[in-house]
Tab-separated table of C-alpha atoms in Angstrom:
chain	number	residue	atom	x	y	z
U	27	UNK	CA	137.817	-30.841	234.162
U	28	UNK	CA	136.964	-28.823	231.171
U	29	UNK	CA	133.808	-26.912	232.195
U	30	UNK	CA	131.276	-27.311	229.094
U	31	UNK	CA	129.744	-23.971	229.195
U	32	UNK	CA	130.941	-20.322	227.863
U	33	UNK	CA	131.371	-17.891	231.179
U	34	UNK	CA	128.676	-15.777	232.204
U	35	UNK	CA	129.842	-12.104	231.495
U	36	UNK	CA	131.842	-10.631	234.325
U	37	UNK	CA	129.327	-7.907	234.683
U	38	UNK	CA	126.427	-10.794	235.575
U	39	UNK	CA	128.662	-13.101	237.273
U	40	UNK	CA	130.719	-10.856	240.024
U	41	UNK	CA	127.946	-8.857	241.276
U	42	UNK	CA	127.687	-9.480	245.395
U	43	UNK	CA	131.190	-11.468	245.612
U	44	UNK	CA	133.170	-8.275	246.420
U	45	UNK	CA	136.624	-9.311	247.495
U	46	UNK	CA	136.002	-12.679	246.999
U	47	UNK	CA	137.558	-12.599	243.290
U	48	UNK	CA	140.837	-12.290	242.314
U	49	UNK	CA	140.677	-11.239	238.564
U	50	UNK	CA	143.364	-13.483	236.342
U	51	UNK	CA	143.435	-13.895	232.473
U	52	UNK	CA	141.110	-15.894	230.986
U	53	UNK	CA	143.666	-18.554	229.189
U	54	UNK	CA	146.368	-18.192	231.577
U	55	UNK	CA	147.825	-21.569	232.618
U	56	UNK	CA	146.124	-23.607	229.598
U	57	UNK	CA	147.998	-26.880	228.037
U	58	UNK	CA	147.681	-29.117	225.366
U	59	UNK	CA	148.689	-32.550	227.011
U	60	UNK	CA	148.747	-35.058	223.681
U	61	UNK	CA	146.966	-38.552	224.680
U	62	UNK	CA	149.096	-40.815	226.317
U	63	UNK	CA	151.891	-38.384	227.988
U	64	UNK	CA	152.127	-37.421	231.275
U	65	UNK	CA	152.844	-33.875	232.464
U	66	UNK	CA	153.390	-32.087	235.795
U	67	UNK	CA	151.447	-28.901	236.725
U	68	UNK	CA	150.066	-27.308	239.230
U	69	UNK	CA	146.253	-27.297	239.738
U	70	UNK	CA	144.290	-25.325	242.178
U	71	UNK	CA	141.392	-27.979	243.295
U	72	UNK	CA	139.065	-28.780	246.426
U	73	UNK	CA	138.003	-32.386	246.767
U	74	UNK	CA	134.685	-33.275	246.291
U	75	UNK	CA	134.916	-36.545	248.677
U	76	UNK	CA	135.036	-35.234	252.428
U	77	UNK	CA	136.882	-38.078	254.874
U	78	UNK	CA	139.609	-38.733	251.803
U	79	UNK	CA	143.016	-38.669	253.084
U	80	UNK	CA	144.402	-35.349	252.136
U	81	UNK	CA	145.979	-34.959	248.803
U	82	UNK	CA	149.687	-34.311	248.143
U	83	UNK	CA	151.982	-33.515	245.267
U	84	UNK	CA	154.142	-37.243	245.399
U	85	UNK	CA	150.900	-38.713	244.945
U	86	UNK	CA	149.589	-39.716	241.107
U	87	UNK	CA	146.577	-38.372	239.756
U	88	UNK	CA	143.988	-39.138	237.002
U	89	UNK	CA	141.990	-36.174	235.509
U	90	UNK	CA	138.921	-36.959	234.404
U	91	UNK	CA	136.220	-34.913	233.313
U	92	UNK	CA	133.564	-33.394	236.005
U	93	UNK	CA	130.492	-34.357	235.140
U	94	UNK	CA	131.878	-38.380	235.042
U	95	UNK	CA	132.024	-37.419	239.088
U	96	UNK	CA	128.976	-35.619	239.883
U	97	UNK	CA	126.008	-34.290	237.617
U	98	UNK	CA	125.749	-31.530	239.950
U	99	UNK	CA	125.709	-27.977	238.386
U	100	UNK	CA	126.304	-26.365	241.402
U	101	UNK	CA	129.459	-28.096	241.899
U	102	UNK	CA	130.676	-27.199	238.178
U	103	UNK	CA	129.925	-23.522	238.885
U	104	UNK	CA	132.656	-23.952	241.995
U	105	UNK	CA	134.788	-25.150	239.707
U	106	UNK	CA	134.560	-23.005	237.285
U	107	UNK	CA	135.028	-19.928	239.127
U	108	UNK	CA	137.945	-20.970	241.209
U	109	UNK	CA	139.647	-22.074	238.205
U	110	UNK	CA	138.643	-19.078	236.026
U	111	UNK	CA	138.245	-16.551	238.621
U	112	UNK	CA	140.947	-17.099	241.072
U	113	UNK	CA	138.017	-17.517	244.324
U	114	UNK	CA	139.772	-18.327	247.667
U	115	UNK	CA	140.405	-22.143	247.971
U	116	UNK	CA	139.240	-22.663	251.313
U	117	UNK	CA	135.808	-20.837	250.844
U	118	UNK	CA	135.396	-22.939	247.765
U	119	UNK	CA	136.102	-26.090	249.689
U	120	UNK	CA	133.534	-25.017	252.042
U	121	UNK	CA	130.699	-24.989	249.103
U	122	UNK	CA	132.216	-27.494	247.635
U	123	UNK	CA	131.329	-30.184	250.747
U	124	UNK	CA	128.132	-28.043	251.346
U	125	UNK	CA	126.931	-29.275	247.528
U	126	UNK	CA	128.871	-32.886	247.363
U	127	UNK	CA	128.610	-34.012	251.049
U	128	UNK	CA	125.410	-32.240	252.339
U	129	UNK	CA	127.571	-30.407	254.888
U	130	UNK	CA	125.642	-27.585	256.479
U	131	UNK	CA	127.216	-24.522	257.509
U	132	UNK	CA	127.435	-25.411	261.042
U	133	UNK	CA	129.076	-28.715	260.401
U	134	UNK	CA	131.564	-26.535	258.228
U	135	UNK	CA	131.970	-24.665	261.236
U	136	UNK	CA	132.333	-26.533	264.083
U	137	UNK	CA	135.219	-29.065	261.817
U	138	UNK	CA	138.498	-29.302	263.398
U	139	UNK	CA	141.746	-28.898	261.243
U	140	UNK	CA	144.237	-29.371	263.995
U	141	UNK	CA	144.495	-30.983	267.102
U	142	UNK	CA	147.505	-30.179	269.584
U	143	UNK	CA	149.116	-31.934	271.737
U	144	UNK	CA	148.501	-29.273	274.538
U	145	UNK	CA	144.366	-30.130	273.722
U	146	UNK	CA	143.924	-27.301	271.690
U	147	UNK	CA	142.065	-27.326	268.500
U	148	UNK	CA	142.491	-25.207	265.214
U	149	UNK	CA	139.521	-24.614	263.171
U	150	UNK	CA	139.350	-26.092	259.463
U	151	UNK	CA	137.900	-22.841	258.270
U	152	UNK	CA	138.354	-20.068	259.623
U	153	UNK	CA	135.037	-17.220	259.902
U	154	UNK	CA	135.977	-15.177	256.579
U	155	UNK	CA	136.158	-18.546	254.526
U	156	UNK	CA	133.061	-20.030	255.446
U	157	UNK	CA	131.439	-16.183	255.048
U	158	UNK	CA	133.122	-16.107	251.393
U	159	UNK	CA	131.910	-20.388	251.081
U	160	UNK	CA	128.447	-19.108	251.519
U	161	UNK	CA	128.439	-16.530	249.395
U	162	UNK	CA	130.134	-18.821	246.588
U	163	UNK	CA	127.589	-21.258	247.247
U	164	UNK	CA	124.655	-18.926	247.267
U	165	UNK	CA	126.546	-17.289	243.584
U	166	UNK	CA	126.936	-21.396	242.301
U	167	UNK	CA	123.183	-21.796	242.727
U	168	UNK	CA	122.696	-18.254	241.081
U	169	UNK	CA	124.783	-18.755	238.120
U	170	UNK	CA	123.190	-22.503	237.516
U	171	UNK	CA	119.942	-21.619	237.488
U	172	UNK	CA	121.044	-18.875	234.823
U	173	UNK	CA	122.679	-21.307	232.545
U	174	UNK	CA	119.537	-24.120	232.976
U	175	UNK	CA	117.500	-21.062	231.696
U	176	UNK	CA	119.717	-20.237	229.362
U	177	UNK	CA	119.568	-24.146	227.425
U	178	UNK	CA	115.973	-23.824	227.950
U	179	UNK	CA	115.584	-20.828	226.386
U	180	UNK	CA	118.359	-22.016	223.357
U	181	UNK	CA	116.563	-25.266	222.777
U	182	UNK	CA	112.910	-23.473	222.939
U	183	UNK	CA	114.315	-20.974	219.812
U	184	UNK	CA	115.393	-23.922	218.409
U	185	UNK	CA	112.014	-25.736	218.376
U	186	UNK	CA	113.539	-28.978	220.560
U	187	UNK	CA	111.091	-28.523	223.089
């Protein structure tokens, strides 16, 4: 996924995240990848298909760009700023499935991660995450709407519409 858009400047796009961010270089962990090779790497994701079987690292996987997924500009934003600014993974999971999958909060919530044999049960996310989720979520929305006024506003100077 190569998100289409330049970021919005840290000064607009951190503000009511607090501790959510963990500030890392903006080019850090960029390759070129000519067509037709294959190259291992690690990737910090979510899935955007809740009920998948969970991913892991034997497994073979095809990148393709976002938007041939989902047109949804929410979605990209999550993207975008847990690959560019380091959010937690869990709380991003948590808006993703809100976004892809409808998931409310309370469905978030009450999901199990573990069951144990003893009949115990381990929550998928734990309080903090789906506190931070929200607050991605809710910064997603925020940053989209920016950008859709932003193209507006660019195509309206430009006399397109």
């Amino acid at each position: 996924f190569l998100h289409p858009h330049p970021p919005i400047p840290d000064s607009v796009a951190s503000r009511g995240l607090g501790d959510v961010y963990k500030r890392q270089g903006m080019m850090g962990g960029f390759q070129n990848i000519d067509p037709g090779k294959v190259n291992r790497f690690k990737c910090t994701t979510v899935c955007l298909e809740h009920g998948k079987k969970e991913p892991h690292a034997r497994a073979k996987y095809d990148i393709v760009p976002l938007n041939q997924f989902t047109d949804d500009k929410n979605v990209a934003e999550i993207c975008y700023m847990l690959g560019f600014s380091g959010i937690n993974q869990n709380a991003a999971q948590a808006a993703a499935w809100h976004f892809t999958d409808e998931m409310s909060w309370e469905e978030l919530a009450n999901k199990i991660g573990a069951e144990h044999l003893n009949g115990t049960v381990d929550p998928y996310f734990q309080p903090q995450q789906l506190r931070w989720g929200f607050a991605i979520a809710s910064e997603a929305q925020r940053r989209a709407h920016l950008r859709a006024e932003a193209r507006t506003k660019s195509l309206i100077d430009q006399g397109k519409e």
